[in-house]
Amino acid sequence: MDKLKIIGGKRLHGEVNISGAKNAALPLIAASILVNGKTYFTNVPDLMDITSIRLLLEDLGATCKASKGYLEVDGSSIKKIEAEYDLVRKMRASILVLGPLVARFGHAKVSMPGGCAIGARPVNMHLSGLEALGASISIEHGYIEAKADRLIGNEIYFDMPTVTGTENLMMAAALAKGSSVLRNAAKEPEIVALADALNKMGAKINGAGTAIITVEGVKNLSSADIKIIPDRIETGTFMVAVAATGGDVLIKGCEPDHIGGLINKLKAADTTIIPSTDSIRIIGNKPIKNVDIKTLPYPGFPTDMQAQFMTLMAIANGNSMIHESIFENRFVHANELLRMGADISISSGNIAMVRGVKKLQAAQVMASDLRASASLVIAGLVAEGTTVISRVYHMDRGYEAIEKKLSLLGADIERI
Ligand code: EPZ
């Protein structure tokens, strides 16, 4: 299994280009199931998770053509409605084929996605939403089975904002008979991107990006060209890495207003940030100030940036409190940071007290999930000495060519 070897202490400088967003591409590619024809995607990131969903669609019978940054999916040849355990277990986001399959074919069998390092991650809101649209749901032998002659529009109320739940039900409602209203919907930019794409395909969706989304069902959807939006979490990850190493970098091809929650906190930590329409310059030229954060649904501070920000606070002046309010177990990276000399104590499961230390020490550490691996890479960039990170496949799920992009910015990093 690959490892990343990092010799710390180099300030990041230069320019970096942001790739297409994993968490936008996954629901968008799933939406191609709704079309009895081809859907064309550009600015597609080259990630393991994208390969996983392509293989899943091909297993369902879709015909895919993939090349660098490009993906074409022909949904007209789909003849199977069962997403098998072996494919779903590799990536939880496979649950996103459930809504489209039952909306287009009236029947779907999808393996229950397991939990992962960060929590149990149930899908109850996905299922109760589909039941509200008239689907009958059964769960047997680890598979979800959803059936409906035709989904019927209805009111759906989410107990709490769910990103893929909102996406699944927006896609299902798009082909339902009559209109639906999704209340307490997630507001992430990826939801807006999906609604825009579905509307390009002929759907009638309003309100995406707000808590109330209305969907007027249509009979069918047609081909469209979809460009994947930039990855706001990759953007934020590079911003934190530059702040931590005291660098000066221009981040290009990003959307500054998709990452306002983080920018607000990085400014409070005394980082200099100069945003423009599609780029952000970030300069870490002052000592890092301690800042308290609480993760919240968009537009609050993103939970996917919590691990990276903890690394920054680990070397800040003073103490900071990190409250993870979205997932029940998203501090696994703290144990590895402790091995690198950080001073962190976890109280009551979802609040971490981070006491800033002067320096982190290089060590051998292990990645546990996608964003935890990013926090360890940032720690390796600032720690004195050589850090080796194992289980780097977690990183490859969500960061395109991370060591190449960091090397171009002056980091001493290589895959071994
Ligand atoms: C999406 O996951 C992202 N993944 C996650 O990014 C991200 O961390 C998360 O949203 C929160 O922003 C993709 O978009 C593919 P949720 P999702 O449903 O949709 C609970 C990454 O690193 N919940 O918004 O699965 C759930 O347990 C990944 O790129 C239910 O209880 O997250 C969590 O506590 C990690 N029942 C909260 O809601 C449900 O039916 C928010 O989860 C659904 C969710």
mmCIF file of N, CA and C in Angstrom, residues 20-33 41 44-45 47-54 56-57 71 90-97 100 164 167 171 190 194 228 370-371 397-398:
data_model
loop_
_atom_site.group_PDB
_atom_site.id
_atom_site.type_symbol
_atom_site.label_atom_id
_atom_site.label_comp_id
_atom_site.label_asym_id
_atom_site.label_seq_id
_atom_site.Cartn_x
_atom_site.Cartn_y
_atom_site.Cartn_z
ATOM 1 N N GLY A 20 -12.096 19.655 -10.220
ATOM 2 C CA GLY A 20 -13.555 19.566 -10.083
ATOM 3 C C GLY A 20 -13.903 18.919 -8.744
ATOM 4 N N ALA A 21 -15.068 19.254 -8.215
ATOM 5 C CA ALA A 21 -15.456 18.814 -6.867
ATOM 6 C C ALA A 21 -15.979 17.380 -6.853
ATOM 7 N N LYS A 22 -15.338 16.545 -5.994
ATOM 8 C CA LYS A 22 -15.793 15.154 -5.828
ATOM 9 C C LYS A 22 -17.270 15.137 -5.425
ATOM 10 N N ASN A 23 -17.636 15.974 -4.449
ATOM 11 C CA ASN A 23 -18.995 15.900 -3.889
ATOM 12 C C ASN A 23 -20.044 16.571 -4.759
ATOM 13 N N ALA A 24 -19.578 17.186 -5.869
ATOM 14 C CA ALA A 24 -20.542 17.641 -6.891
ATOM 15 C C ALA A 24 -20.632 16.573 -7.983
ATOM 16 N N ALA A 25 -19.493 16.011 -8.344
ATOM 17 C CA ALA A 25 -19.446 15.037 -9.454
ATOM 18 C C ALA A 25 -20.255 13.779 -9.127
ATOM 19 N N LEU A 26 -20.198 13.299 -7.891
ATOM 20 C CA LEU A 26 -20.866 12.040 -7.550
ATOM 21 C C LEU A 26 -22.381 12.112 -7.773
ATOM 22 N N PRO A 27 -23.099 13.101 -7.201
ATOM 23 C CA PRO A 27 -24.545 13.158 -7.491
ATOM 24 C C PRO A 27 -24.846 13.473 -8.957
ATOM 25 N N LEU A 28 -23.999 14.292 -9.592
ATOM 26 C CA LEU A 28 -24.246 14.642 -10.998
ATOM 27 C C LEU A 28 -24.141 13.408 -11.895
ATOM 28 N N ILE A 29 -23.135 12.573 -11.635
ATOM 29 C CA ILE A 29 -22.971 11.351 -12.430
ATOM 30 C C ILE A 29 -24.127 10.388 -12.145
ATOM 31 N N ALA A 30 -24.572 10.346 -10.894
ATOM 32 C CA ALA A 30 -25.738 9.503 -10.555
ATOM 33 C C ALA A 30 -26.975 10.002 -11.309
ATOM 34 N N ALA A 31 -27.081 11.301 -11.507
ATOM 35 C CA ALA A 31 -28.261 11.875 -12.188
ATOM 36 C C ALA A 31 -28.358 11.404 -13.640
ATOM 37 N N SER A 32 -27.253 10.932 -14.211
ATOM 38 C CA SER A 32 -27.300 10.482 -15.614
ATOM 39 C C SER A 32 -28.168 9.230 -15.755
ATOM 40 N N ILE A 33 -28.458 8.571 -14.615
ATOM 41 C CA ILE A 33 -29.364 7.403 -14.628
ATOM 42 C C ILE A 33 -30.770 7.829 -15.049
ATOM 43 N N PHE A 41 -19.998 15.108 -19.173
ATOM 44 C CA PHE A 41 -19.415 15.819 -18.025
ATOM 45 C C PHE A 41 -18.000 16.289 -18.353
ATOM 46 N N VAL A 44 -14.104 16.868 -14.810
ATOM 47 C CA VAL A 44 -14.293 15.735 -13.894
ATOM 48 C C VAL A 44 -12.965 15.434 -13.205
ATOM 49 N N PRO A 45 -12.919 15.386 -11.872
ATOM 50 C CA PRO A 45 -11.645 15.089 -11.193
ATOM 51 C C PRO A 45 -11.256 13.632 -11.372
ATOM 52 N N LEU A 47 -10.314 10.824 -9.643
ATOM 53 C CA LEU A 47 -10.298 10.324 -8.264
ATOM 54 C C LEU A 47 -10.823 8.900 -8.204
ATOM 55 N N MET A 48 -10.438 8.178 -7.176
ATOM 56 C CA MET A 48 -10.925 6.806 -7.009
ATOM 57 C C MET A 48 -12.446 6.753 -6.887
ATOM 58 N N ASP A 49 -13.021 7.720 -6.163
ATOM 59 C CA ASP A 49 -14.483 7.692 -5.979
ATOM 60 C C ASP A 49 -15.219 7.868 -7.308
ATOM 61 N N ILE A 50 -14.620 8.623 -8.232
ATOM 62 C CA ILE A 50 -15.274 8.828 -9.537
ATOM 63 C C ILE A 50 -15.211 7.525 -10.341
ATOM 64 N N THR A 51 -14.081 6.840 -10.241
ATOM 65 C CA THR A 51 -13.974 5.525 -10.889
ATOM 66 C C THR A 51 -14.992 4.561 -10.289
ATOM 67 N N SER A 52 -15.146 4.619 -8.968
ATOM 68 C CA SER A 52 -16.108 3.715 -8.291
ATOM 69 C C SER A 52 -17.525 3.904 -8.816
ATOM 70 N N ILE A 53 -17.961 5.154 -8.939
ATOM 71 C CA ILE A 53 -19.352 5.356 -9.389
ATOM 72 C C ILE A 53 -19.499 5.033 -10.873
ATOM 73 N N ARG A 54 -18.425 5.237 -11.648
ATOM 74 C CA ARG A 54 -18.502 4.861 -13.069
ATOM 75 C C ARG A 54 -18.645 3.340 -13.190
ATOM 76 N N LEU A 56 -19.894 1.364 -11.043
ATOM 77 C CA LEU A 56 -21.235 0.990 -10.573
ATOM 78 C C LEU A 56 -22.256 1.196 -11.696
ATOM 79 N N LEU A 57 -22.165 2.345 -12.387
ATOM 80 C CA LEU A 57 -23.108 2.623 -13.479
ATOM 81 C C LEU A 57 -22.930 1.616 -14.601
ATOM 82 N N LEU A 71 -16.172 12.731 -18.917
ATOM 83 C CA LEU A 71 -16.932 11.486 -18.760
ATOM 84 C C LEU A 71 -18.247 11.617 -19.520
ATOM 85 N N LYS A 90 -17.488 0.008 -1.247
ATOM 86 C CA LYS A 90 -16.284 0.821 -1.505
ATOM 87 C C LYS A 90 -16.570 2.315 -1.358
ATOM 88 N N MET A 91 -17.827 2.675 -1.524
ATOM 89 C CA MET A 91 -18.125 4.107 -1.458
ATOM 90 C C MET A 91 -19.593 4.323 -1.048
ATOM 91 N N ARG A 92 -19.758 4.922 0.117
ATOM 92 C CA ARG A 92 -21.090 5.176 0.667
ATOM 93 C C ARG A 92 -21.963 6.000 -0.267
ATOM 94 N N ALA A 93 -21.320 6.894 -1.015
ATOM 95 C CA ALA A 93 -22.102 7.815 -1.859
ATOM 96 C C ALA A 93 -22.844 7.052 -2.951
ATOM 97 N N SER A 94 -22.596 5.732 -3.042
ATOM 98 C CA SER A 94 -23.351 4.922 -4.016
ATOM 99 C C SER A 94 -24.849 4.972 -3.733
ATOM 100 N N ILE A 95 -25.197 5.365 -2.498
ATOM 101 C CA ILE A 95 -26.619 5.473 -2.156
ATOM 102 C C ILE A 95 -27.330 6.446 -3.103
ATOM 103 N N LEU A 96 -26.539 7.284 -3.770
ATOM 104 C CA LEU A 96 -27.100 8.295 -4.668
ATOM 105 C C LEU A 96 -27.721 7.686 -5.921
ATOM 106 N N VAL A 97 -27.542 6.376 -6.168
ATOM 107 C CA VAL A 97 -28.213 5.776 -7.337
ATOM 108 C C VAL A 97 -29.624 5.325 -6.971
ATOM 109 N N PRO A 100 -32.546 7.990 -8.286
ATOM 110 C CA PRO A 100 -32.679 7.957 -9.742
ATOM 111 C C PRO A 100 -33.213 6.626 -10.277
ATOM 112 N N THR A 164 -26.579 14.349 0.826
ATOM 113 C CA THR A 164 -26.955 13.350 -0.181
ATOM 114 C C THR A 164 -28.436 12.996 -0.069
ATOM 115 N N GLU A 167 -30.039 15.523 -2.211
ATOM 116 C CA GLU A 167 -29.712 15.230 -3.613
ATOM 117 C C GLU A 167 -30.522 14.043 -4.123
ATOM 118 N N MET A 171 -33.530 14.338 -7.048
ATOM 119 C CA MET A 171 -33.471 13.551 -8.285
ATOM 120 C C MET A 171 -34.722 12.695 -8.419
ATOM 121 N N GLU A 190 -23.038 22.181 -3.876
ATOM 122 C CA GLU A 190 -23.199 20.963 -4.684
ATOM 123 C C GLU A 190 -24.673 20.675 -4.949
ATOM 124 N N LEU A 194 -26.337 20.553 -8.681
ATOM 125 C CA LEU A 194 -27.181 19.431 -9.134
ATOM 126 C C LEU A 194 -28.512 19.956 -9.681
ATOM 127 N N ILE A 228 -18.352 20.299 -14.045
ATOM 128 C CA ILE A 228 -18.298 20.103 -12.586
ATOM 129 C C ILE A 228 -17.725 21.372 -11.935
ATOM 130 N N LEU A 370 -10.730 10.236 4.565
ATOM 131 C CA LEU A 370 -10.266 11.202 3.561
ATOM 132 C C LEU A 370 -9.743 12.491 4.165
ATOM 133 N N ARG A 371 -10.501 13.137 5.003
ATOM 134 C CA ARG A 371 -10.091 14.467 5.478
ATOM 135 C C ARG A 371 -9.077 14.342 6.627
ATOM 136 N N ARG A 397 -8.969 9.067 -2.658
ATOM 137 C CA ARG A 397 -10.402 9.069 -2.938
ATOM 138 C C ARG A 397 -10.880 10.477 -3.270
ATOM 139 N N GLY A 398 -10.213 11.485 -2.643
ATOM 140 C CA GLY A 398 -10.791 12.828 -2.776
ATOM 141 C C GLY A 398 -9.843 13.933 -3.163
#
